[in-house]
């Protein structure tokens, strides 16, 4: 996938942005868990106040998700010359990556079986299944009522479809202007790249705060009556995640 003529891609911030003090993020997470367990045991029910930390960070990640997806797709498609053999190879690459990720997840889940023994619902009063939707309803839901509605609901399917349409339109404009020797399209592409780089930098700042969210969740869970029972029920799930990484 070669860059389009006269176009440069976004300068994505490096991993150090999300490595506080130069220490890998996973070590911060492990340290947060190690500190949260005694903190939760010592504070008891009062530790539930720490739920504010993960709530704030999850809100921040949710706020960044939709615009980041839109700018990432627009920037990637418009900044590169995706056509013919290169476009086909890119699609094959993404399909293989997706297949391998799914295979690893299914293999580990079936080998370790983390959900065995968990009681997630009241079997005497199971929740009602959601109503089935016709294929036509699903197709209609892919089209947002408005651009603002797609962003407000964080509907990624609608956003991806809308973004692909915009990206194809921008590529057409870019190619037509290049054929005429014009360069006004570069300002739009530079703005997209700048927006993507800005959101990525902010995202890495938020990711650097994830250990605080982990500390809050763990301390709050341990401080409640269940105590360490929470971790006994989740230990195999945690093992699957760590092995998969």
PDB file of C-alpha atoms in Angstrom:
ATOM      1  CA  UNK A   1       0.000   0.000   0.000  1.00  0.00           C
ATOM      2  CA  UNK A   2       1.951   2.977  -1.305  1.00  0.00           C
ATOM      3  CA  UNK A   3       1.321   6.593  -0.285  1.00  0.00           C
ATOM      4  CA  UNK A   4      -0.669   8.611  -2.788  1.00  0.00           C
ATOM      5  CA  UNK A   5       1.302  11.021  -4.935  1.00  0.00           C
ATOM      6  CA  UNK A   6       2.049  14.242  -3.074  1.00  0.00           C
ATOM      7  CA  UNK A   7       0.414  12.974   0.112  1.00  0.00           C
ATOM      8  CA  UNK A   8       1.994  12.028   3.433  1.00  0.00           C
ATOM      9  CA  UNK A   9       0.334   9.919   6.098  1.00  0.00           C
ATOM     10  CA  UNK A  10      -0.251  10.934   9.711  1.00  0.00           C
ATOM     11  CA  UNK A  11       2.615  10.962  12.185  1.00  0.00           C
ATOM     12  CA  UNK A  12       1.266   8.550  14.788  1.00  0.00           C
ATOM     13  CA  UNK A  13       2.621   9.104  18.332  1.00  0.00           C
ATOM     14  CA  UNK A  14       4.880   6.316  19.560  1.00  0.00           C
ATOM     15  CA  UNK A  15       4.267   3.846  22.351  1.00  0.00           C
ATOM     16  CA  UNK A  16       6.251   5.861  24.973  1.00  0.00           C
ATOM     17  CA  UNK A  17       3.238   8.193  25.200  1.00  0.00           C
ATOM     18  CA  UNK A  18       1.413   5.383  27.033  1.00  0.00           C
ATOM     19  CA  UNK A  19       4.399   4.213  29.112  1.00  0.00           C
ATOM     20  CA  UNK A  20       4.442   6.395  32.252  1.00  0.00           C
ATOM     21  CA  UNK A  21       7.979   6.757  33.530  1.00  0.00           C
ATOM     22  CA  UNK A  22       9.219   4.556  30.693  1.00  0.00           C
ATOM     23  CA  UNK A  23       7.760   1.472  32.418  1.00  0.00           C
ATOM     24  CA  UNK A  24       5.654  -0.883  30.235  1.00  0.00           C
ATOM     25  CA  UNK A  25       1.942  -0.451  30.784  1.00  0.00           C
ATOM     26  CA  UNK A  26       1.343  -4.082  31.768  1.00  0.00           C
ATOM     27  CA  UNK A  27       3.764  -3.689  34.692  1.00  0.00           C
ATOM     28  CA  UNK A  28       1.775  -0.673  35.880  1.00  0.00           C
ATOM     29  CA  UNK A  29      -1.401  -2.773  35.646  1.00  0.00           C
ATOM     30  CA  UNK A  30       0.154  -5.629  37.626  1.00  0.00           C
ATOM     31  CA  UNK A  31       1.341  -3.145  40.236  1.00  0.00           C
ATOM     32  CA  UNK A  32      -2.131  -1.595  40.409  1.00  0.00           C
ATOM     33  CA  UNK A  33      -3.680  -5.012  41.083  1.00  0.00           C
ATOM     34  CA  UNK A  34      -1.073  -5.807  43.734  1.00  0.00           C
ATOM     35  CA  UNK A  35      -1.781  -2.532  45.549  1.00  0.00           C
ATOM     36  CA  UNK A  36      -5.554  -2.656  45.073  1.00  0.00           C
ATOM     37  CA  UNK A  37      -6.084  -6.001  46.833  1.00  0.00           C
ATOM     38  CA  UNK A  38      -4.746  -4.910  50.248  1.00  0.00           C
ATOM     39  CA  UNK A  39      -6.306  -1.464  49.787  1.00  0.00           C
ATOM     40  CA  UNK A  40      -9.723  -3.005  49.173  1.00  0.00           C
ATOM     41  CA  UNK A  41      -9.403  -5.395  52.113  1.00  0.00           C
ATOM     42  CA  UNK A  42      -8.362  -2.553  54.410  1.00  0.00           C
ATOM     43  CA  UNK A  43     -10.956  -0.013  53.272  1.00  0.00           C
ATOM     44  CA  UNK A  44     -13.885  -2.411  52.978  1.00  0.00           C
ATOM     45  CA  UNK A  45     -17.137  -1.053  51.564  1.00  0.00           C
ATOM     46  CA  UNK A  46     -15.635   2.431  51.422  1.00  0.00           C
ATOM     47  CA  UNK A  47     -13.493   1.269  48.502  1.00  0.00           C
ATOM     48  CA  UNK A  48     -16.583   1.372  46.277  1.00  0.00           C
ATOM     49  CA  UNK A  49     -15.956   5.110  45.958  1.00  0.00           C
ATOM     50  CA  UNK A  50     -12.985   4.224  43.769  1.00  0.00           C
ATOM     51  CA  UNK A  51     -15.411   3.130  41.050  1.00  0.00           C
ATOM     52  CA  UNK A  52     -15.280   6.756  39.950  1.00  0.00           C
ATOM     53  CA  UNK A  53     -11.824   6.161  38.426  1.00  0.00           C
ATOM     54  CA  UNK A  54     -12.812   3.468  35.895  1.00  0.00           C
ATOM     55  CA  UNK A  55     -16.057   5.300  35.130  1.00  0.00           C
ATOM     56  CA  UNK A  56     -14.185   8.450  34.115  1.00  0.00           C
ATOM     57  CA  UNK A  57     -11.630   6.586  32.009  1.00  0.00           C
ATOM     58  CA  UNK A  58     -14.270   4.465  30.255  1.00  0.00           C
ATOM     59  CA  UNK A  59     -16.221   7.649  29.470  1.00  0.00           C
ATOM     60  CA  UNK A  60     -13.094   9.203  27.990  1.00  0.00           C
ATOM     61  CA  UNK A  61     -12.365   6.143  25.849  1.00  0.00           C
ATOM     62  CA  UNK A  62     -15.969   6.076  24.646  1.00  0.00           C
ATOM     63  CA  UNK A  63     -15.823   9.744  23.698  1.00  0.00           C
ATOM     64  CA  UNK A  64     -12.692   9.169  21.603  1.00  0.00           C
ATOM     65  CA  UNK A  65     -13.834   5.950  19.910  1.00  0.00           C
ATOM     66  CA  UNK A  66     -16.177   7.281  17.224  1.00  0.00           C
ATOM     67  CA  UNK A  67     -14.087  10.217  15.934  1.00  0.00           C
ATOM     68  CA  UNK A  68     -10.933   8.092  16.076  1.00  0.00           C
ATOM     69  CA  UNK A  69     -12.490   5.360  13.913  1.00  0.00           C
ATOM     70  CA  UNK A  70     -13.725   7.913  11.386  1.00  0.00           C
ATOM     71  CA  UNK A  71     -10.424   9.772  11.116  1.00  0.00           C
ATOM     72  CA  UNK A  72      -8.388   6.549  11.027  1.00  0.00           C
ATOM     73  CA  UNK A  73     -10.369   5.177   8.068  1.00  0.00           C
ATOM     74  CA  UNK A  74     -10.420   8.486   6.201  1.00  0.00           C
ATOM     75  CA  UNK A  75      -6.726   9.124   6.759  1.00  0.00           C
ATOM     76  CA  UNK A  76      -5.680   5.594   5.773  1.00  0.00           C
ATOM     77  CA  UNK A  77      -7.708   5.489   2.552  1.00  0.00           C
ATOM     78  CA  UNK A  78      -7.131   9.043   1.358  1.00  0.00           C
ATOM     79  CA  UNK A  79      -3.412   9.162   2.207  1.00  0.00           C
ATOM     80  CA  UNK A  80      -2.623   5.954   0.311  1.00  0.00           C
ATOM     81  CA  UNK A  81      -3.040   4.779  -3.244  1.00  0.00           C
ATOM     82  CA  UNK A  82      -5.216   1.699  -2.716  1.00  0.00           C
ATOM     83  CA  UNK A  83      -6.094   0.124  -6.026  1.00  0.00           C
ATOM     84  CA  UNK A  84      -5.740  -3.107  -7.966  1.00  0.00           C
ATOM     85  CA  UNK A  85      -3.233  -5.619  -6.615  1.00  0.00           C
ATOM     86  CA  UNK A  86      -2.267  -3.508  -3.592  1.00  0.00           C
ATOM     87  CA  UNK A  87      -5.878  -3.143  -2.481  1.00  0.00           C
ATOM     88  CA  UNK A  88      -6.473  -6.883  -2.856  1.00  0.00           C
ATOM     89  CA  UNK A  89      -3.329  -7.715  -0.871  1.00  0.00           C
ATOM     90  CA  UNK A  90      -4.400  -5.345   1.904  1.00  0.00           C
ATOM     91  CA  UNK A  91      -7.803  -7.041   2.144  1.00  0.00           C
ATOM     92  CA  UNK A  92      -6.163 -10.487   2.264  1.00  0.00           C
ATOM     93  CA  UNK A  93      -3.820  -9.251   5.004  1.00  0.00           C
ATOM     94  CA  UNK A  94      -6.705  -7.980   7.137  1.00  0.00           C
ATOM     95  CA  UNK A  95      -8.746 -11.160   6.602  1.00  0.00           C
ATOM     96  CA  UNK A  96      -5.794 -13.353   7.631  1.00  0.00           C
ATOM     97  CA  UNK A  97      -5.138 -11.216  10.717  1.00  0.00           C
ATOM     98  CA  UNK A  98      -8.794 -11.447  11.725  1.00  0.00           C
ATOM     99  CA  UNK A  99      -8.890 -15.211  11.151  1.00  0.00           C
ATOM    100  CA  UNK A 100      -5.722 -15.807  13.193  1.00  0.00           C
ATOM    101  CA  UNK A 101      -7.011 -13.664  16.078  1.00  0.00           C
ATOM    102  CA  UNK A 102     -10.333 -15.531  16.096  1.00  0.00           C
ATOM    103  CA  UNK A 103      -8.576 -18.906  15.932  1.00  0.00           C
ATOM    104  CA  UNK A 104      -6.338 -18.063  18.897  1.00  0.00           C
ATOM    105  CA  UNK A 105      -9.315 -16.887  20.945  1.00  0.00           C
ATOM    106  CA  UNK A 106     -11.422 -19.961  20.151  1.00  0.00           C
ATOM    107  CA  UNK A 107      -8.518 -22.350  20.793  1.00  0.00           C
ATOM    108  CA  UNK A 108      -7.671 -20.877  24.192  1.00  0.00           C
ATOM    109  CA  UNK A 109     -11.326 -20.653  25.204  1.00  0.00           C
ATOM    110  CA  UNK A 110     -11.948 -24.307  24.387  1.00  0.00           C
ATOM    111  CA  UNK A 111      -8.732 -25.474  26.045  1.00  0.00           C
ATOM    112  CA  UNK A 112      -9.016 -23.492  29.283  1.00  0.00           C
ATOM    113  CA  UNK A 113     -12.839 -23.133  29.351  1.00  0.00           C
ATOM    114  CA  UNK A 114     -12.913 -20.062  31.624  1.00  0.00           C
ATOM    115  CA  UNK A 115     -16.704 -19.948  31.947  1.00  0.00           C
ATOM    116  CA  UNK A 116     -17.166 -23.418  33.431  1.00  0.00           C
ATOM    117  CA  UNK A 117     -18.783 -23.195  36.869  1.00  0.00           C
ATOM    118  CA  UNK A 118     -19.760 -19.535  36.592  1.00  0.00           C
ATOM    119  CA  UNK A 119     -23.337 -18.601  37.512  1.00  0.00           C
ATOM    120  CA  UNK A 120     -24.093 -15.561  35.399  1.00  0.00           C
ATOM    121  CA  UNK A 121     -27.908 -15.605  35.546  1.00  0.00           C
ATOM    122  CA  UNK A 122     -30.705 -16.842  37.749  1.00  0.00           C
ATOM    123  CA  UNK A 123     -31.657 -20.110  36.042  1.00  0.00           C
ATOM    124  CA  UNK A 124     -35.098 -19.994  37.661  1.00  0.00           C
ATOM    125  CA  UNK A 125     -35.851 -16.619  36.060  1.00  0.00           C
ATOM    126  CA  UNK A 126     -33.722 -16.308  32.901  1.00  0.00           C
ATOM    127  CA  UNK A 127     -33.911 -12.995  31.022  1.00  0.00           C
ATOM    128  CA  UNK A 128     -36.183 -12.816  28.003  1.00  0.00           C
ATOM    129  CA  UNK A 129     -34.326 -13.154  24.688  1.00  0.00           C
ATOM    130  CA  UNK A 130     -34.180 -10.000  22.555  1.00  0.00           C
ATOM    131  CA  UNK A 131     -36.704  -9.839  19.702  1.00  0.00           C
ATOM    132  CA  UNK A 132     -35.466 -11.148  16.370  1.00  0.00           C
ATOM    133  CA  UNK A 133     -34.889  -8.640  13.592  1.00  0.00           C
ATOM    134  CA  UNK A 134     -35.478  -9.186   9.911  1.00  0.00           C
ATOM    135  CA  UNK A 135     -32.593  -8.783   7.477  1.00  0.00           C
ATOM    136  CA  UNK A 136     -34.311  -5.739   5.997  1.00  0.00           C
ATOM    137  CA  UNK A 137     -34.414  -4.091   9.439  1.00  0.00           C
ATOM    138  CA  UNK A 138     -30.692  -4.701   9.882  1.00  0.00           C
ATOM    139  CA  UNK A 139     -29.976  -3.142   6.486  1.00  0.00           C
ATOM    140  CA  UNK A 140     -32.086  -0.083   7.305  1.00  0.00           C
ATOM    141  CA  UNK A 141     -30.234   0.356  10.608  1.00  0.00           C
ATOM    142  CA  UNK A 142     -26.935   0.599   8.723  1.00  0.00           C
ATOM    143  CA  UNK A 143     -28.035   3.986   7.375  1.00  0.00           C
ATOM    144  CA  UNK A 144     -27.968   6.677  10.090  1.00  0.00           C
ATOM    145  CA  UNK A 145     -30.861   9.113  10.396  1.00  0.00           C
ATOM    146  CA  UNK A 146     -28.220  11.845  10.516  1.00  0.00           C
ATOM    147  CA  UNK A 147     -24.466  12.142  10.895  1.00  0.00           C
ATOM    148  CA  UNK A 148     -24.914  13.489  14.410  1.00  0.00           C
ATOM    149  CA  UNK A 149     -27.136  10.551  15.354  1.00  0.00           C
ATOM    150  CA  UNK A 150     -24.462   8.029  14.345  1.00  0.00           C
ATOM    151  CA  UNK A 151     -21.891   9.828  16.490  1.00  0.00           C
ATOM    152  CA  UNK A 152     -24.266  10.295  19.423  1.00  0.00           C
ATOM    153  CA  UNK A 153     -25.084   6.578  19.559  1.00  0.00           C
ATOM    154  CA  UNK A 154     -21.489   5.479  18.859  1.00  0.00           C
ATOM    155  CA  UNK A 155     -22.900   3.161  16.196  1.00  0.00           C
ATOM    156  CA  UNK A 156     -19.684   1.886  14.624  1.00  0.00           C
ATOM    157  CA  UNK A 157     -21.437   0.035  11.783  1.00  0.00           C
ATOM    158  CA  UNK A 158     -23.132   3.243  10.647  1.00  0.00           C
ATOM    159  CA  UNK A 159     -19.969   5.274  11.128  1.00  0.00           C
ATOM    160  CA  UNK A 160     -17.818   2.861   9.125  1.00  0.00           C
ATOM    161  CA  UNK A 161     -20.295   2.797   6.235  1.00  0.00           C
ATOM    162  CA  UNK A 162     -20.605   6.589   6.234  1.00  0.00           C
ATOM    163  CA  UNK A 163     -16.839   7.023   6.483  1.00  0.00           C
ATOM    164  CA  UNK A 164     -16.163   4.648   3.593  1.00  0.00           C
ATOM    165  CA  UNK A 165     -18.534   6.665   1.406  1.00  0.00           C
ATOM    166  CA  UNK A 166     -16.779   9.912   2.354  1.00  0.00           C
ATOM    167  CA  UNK A 167     -13.352   8.342   1.798  1.00  0.00           C
ATOM    168  CA  UNK A 168     -14.271   7.126  -1.687  1.00  0.00           C
ATOM    169  CA  UNK A 169     -15.556  10.601  -2.521  1.00  0.00           C
ATOM    170  CA  UNK A 170     -12.343  12.220  -1.282  1.00  0.00           C
ATOM    171  CA  UNK A 171     -10.224   9.784  -3.293  1.00  0.00           C
ATOM    172  CA  UNK A 172     -12.192  10.666  -6.429  1.00  0.00           C
ATOM    173  CA  UNK A 173     -11.664  14.380  -5.787  1.00  0.00           C
ATOM    174  CA  UNK A 174      -7.961  13.786  -5.084  1.00  0.00           C
ATOM    175  CA  UNK A 175      -7.430  11.849  -8.309  1.00  0.00           C
ATOM    176  CA  UNK A 176      -9.334  14.407 -10.400  1.00  0.00           C
ATOM    177  CA  UNK A 177      -7.342  17.304  -8.951  1.00  0.00           C
ATOM    178  CA  UNK A 178      -4.078  15.434  -9.472  1.00  0.00           C
ATOM    179  CA  UNK A 179      -5.015  14.884 -13.115  1.00  0.00           C
ATOM    180  CA  UNK A 180      -5.609  18.653 -13.487  1.00  0.00           C
ATOM    181  CA  UNK A 181      -2.403  19.513 -11.651  1.00  0.00           C
ATOM    182  CA  UNK A 182      -4.252  21.044  -8.698  1.00  0.00           C
ATOM    183  CA  UNK A 183      -3.198  20.605  -5.078  1.00  0.00           C
ATOM    184  CA  UNK A 184      -6.058  22.057  -3.027  1.00  0.00           C
ATOM    185  CA  UNK A 185      -6.998  18.539  -1.866  1.00  0.00           C
ATOM    186  CA  UNK A 186      -3.814  18.389   0.217  1.00  0.00           C
ATOM    187  CA  UNK A 187      -5.213  20.851   2.766  1.00  0.00           C
ATOM    188  CA  UNK A 188      -8.131  18.511   3.511  1.00  0.00           C
ATOM    189  CA  UNK A 189      -5.850  15.483   3.788  1.00  0.00           C
ATOM    190  CA  UNK A 190      -3.418  17.362   6.034  1.00  0.00           C
ATOM    191  CA  UNK A 191      -6.334  18.351   8.277  1.00  0.00           C
ATOM    192  CA  UNK A 192      -7.494  14.717   8.499  1.00  0.00           C
ATOM    193  CA  UNK A 193      -3.983  13.528   9.333  1.00  0.00           C
ATOM    194  CA  UNK A 194      -3.580  16.240  11.962  1.00  0.00           C
ATOM    195  CA  UNK A 195      -6.907  15.326  13.558  1.00  0.00           C
ATOM    196  CA  UNK A 196      -5.996  11.638  13.640  1.00  0.00           C
ATOM    197  CA  UNK A 197      -2.581  12.359  15.151  1.00  0.00           C
ATOM    198  CA  UNK A 198      -4.164  14.623  17.782  1.00  0.00           C
ATOM    199  CA  UNK A 199      -6.761  12.032  18.818  1.00  0.00           C
ATOM    200  CA  UNK A 200      -4.132   9.278  18.940  1.00  0.00           C
ATOM    201  CA  UNK A 201      -2.012  11.387  21.265  1.00  0.00           C
ATOM    202  CA  UNK A 202      -4.966  12.053  23.573  1.00  0.00           C
ATOM    203  CA  UNK A 203      -5.904   8.350  23.428  1.00  0.00           C
ATOM    204  CA  UNK A 204      -2.429   7.340  24.575  1.00  0.00           C
ATOM    205  CA  UNK A 205      -2.717   9.769  27.483  1.00  0.00           C
ATOM    206  CA  UNK A 206      -5.987   8.117  28.492  1.00  0.00           C
ATOM    207  CA  UNK A 207      -4.484   4.640  28.057  1.00  0.00           C
ATOM    208  CA  UNK A 208      -1.664   5.670  30.396  1.00  0.00           C
ATOM    209  CA  UNK A 209      -4.346   6.154  33.079  1.00  0.00           C
ATOM    210  CA  UNK A 210      -5.711   2.614  32.690  1.00  0.00           C
ATOM    211  CA  UNK A 211      -3.760   1.357  35.751  1.00  0.00           C
ATOM    212  CA  UNK A 212      -5.801   3.807  37.854  1.00  0.00           C
ATOM    213  CA  UNK A 213      -8.990   2.291  36.447  1.00  0.00           C
ATOM    214  CA  UNK A 214      -7.716  -1.199  37.242  1.00  0.00           C
ATOM    215  CA  UNK A 215      -6.838  -0.096  40.771  1.00  0.00           C
ATOM    216  CA  UNK A 216     -10.328   1.326  41.250  1.00  0.00           C
ATOM    217  CA  UNK A 217     -12.138  -1.751  39.919  1.00  0.00           C
ATOM    218  CA  UNK A 218     -10.054  -4.254  41.878  1.00  0.00           C
ATOM    219  CA  UNK A 219     -10.103  -2.322  45.152  1.00  0.00           C
ATOM    220  CA  UNK A 220     -13.849  -1.755  44.878  1.00  0.00           C
ATOM    221  CA  UNK A 221     -14.543  -5.431  44.142  1.00  0.00           C
ATOM    222  CA  UNK A 222     -12.312  -6.706  46.931  1.00  0.00           C
ATOM    223  CA  UNK A 223     -13.795  -4.219  49.389  1.00  0.00           C
ATOM    224  CA  UNK A 224     -17.303  -5.574  48.911  1.00  0.00           C
ATOM    225  CA  UNK A 225     -18.666  -8.649  50.643  1.00  0.00           C
ATOM    226  CA  UNK A 226     -17.539 -10.973  47.874  1.00  0.00           C
ATOM    227  CA  UNK A 227     -13.925 -10.058  48.557  1.00  0.00           C
ATOM    228  CA  UNK A 228     -11.435 -12.281  46.785  1.00  0.00           C
ATOM    229  CA  UNK A 229     -14.237 -14.541  45.495  1.00  0.00           C
ATOM    230  CA  UNK A 230     -14.389 -12.161  42.534  1.00  0.00           C
ATOM    231  CA  UNK A 231     -10.907 -13.178  41.480  1.00  0.00           C
ATOM    232  CA  UNK A 232     -11.488 -16.867  42.045  1.00  0.00           C
ATOM    233  CA  UNK A 233     -14.319 -16.756  39.526  1.00  0.00           C
ATOM    234  CA  UNK A 234     -12.295 -14.712  37.046  1.00  0.00           C
ATOM    235  CA  UNK A 235      -8.874 -16.335  37.377  1.00  0.00           C
ATOM    236  CA  UNK A 236      -9.285 -18.567  34.313  1.00  0.00           C
ATOM    237  CA  UNK A 237     -10.639 -15.706  32.239  1.00  0.00           C
ATOM    238  CA  UNK A 238      -7.599 -13.627  33.200  1.00  0.00           C
ATOM    239  CA  UNK A 239      -5.381 -16.581  32.243  1.00  0.00           C
ATOM    240  CA  UNK A 240      -6.991 -16.784  28.788  1.00  0.00           C
ATOM    241  CA  UNK A 241      -6.454 -13.062  28.201  1.00  0.00           C
ATOM    242  CA  UNK A 242      -2.806 -13.151  29.309  1.00  0.00           C
ATOM    243  CA  UNK A 243      -1.972 -16.238  27.235  1.00  0.00           C
ATOM    244  CA  UNK A 244      -3.734 -14.739  24.220  1.00  0.00           C
ATOM    245  CA  UNK A 245      -1.660 -11.580  24.488  1.00  0.00           C
TER     246      UNK A 245
END
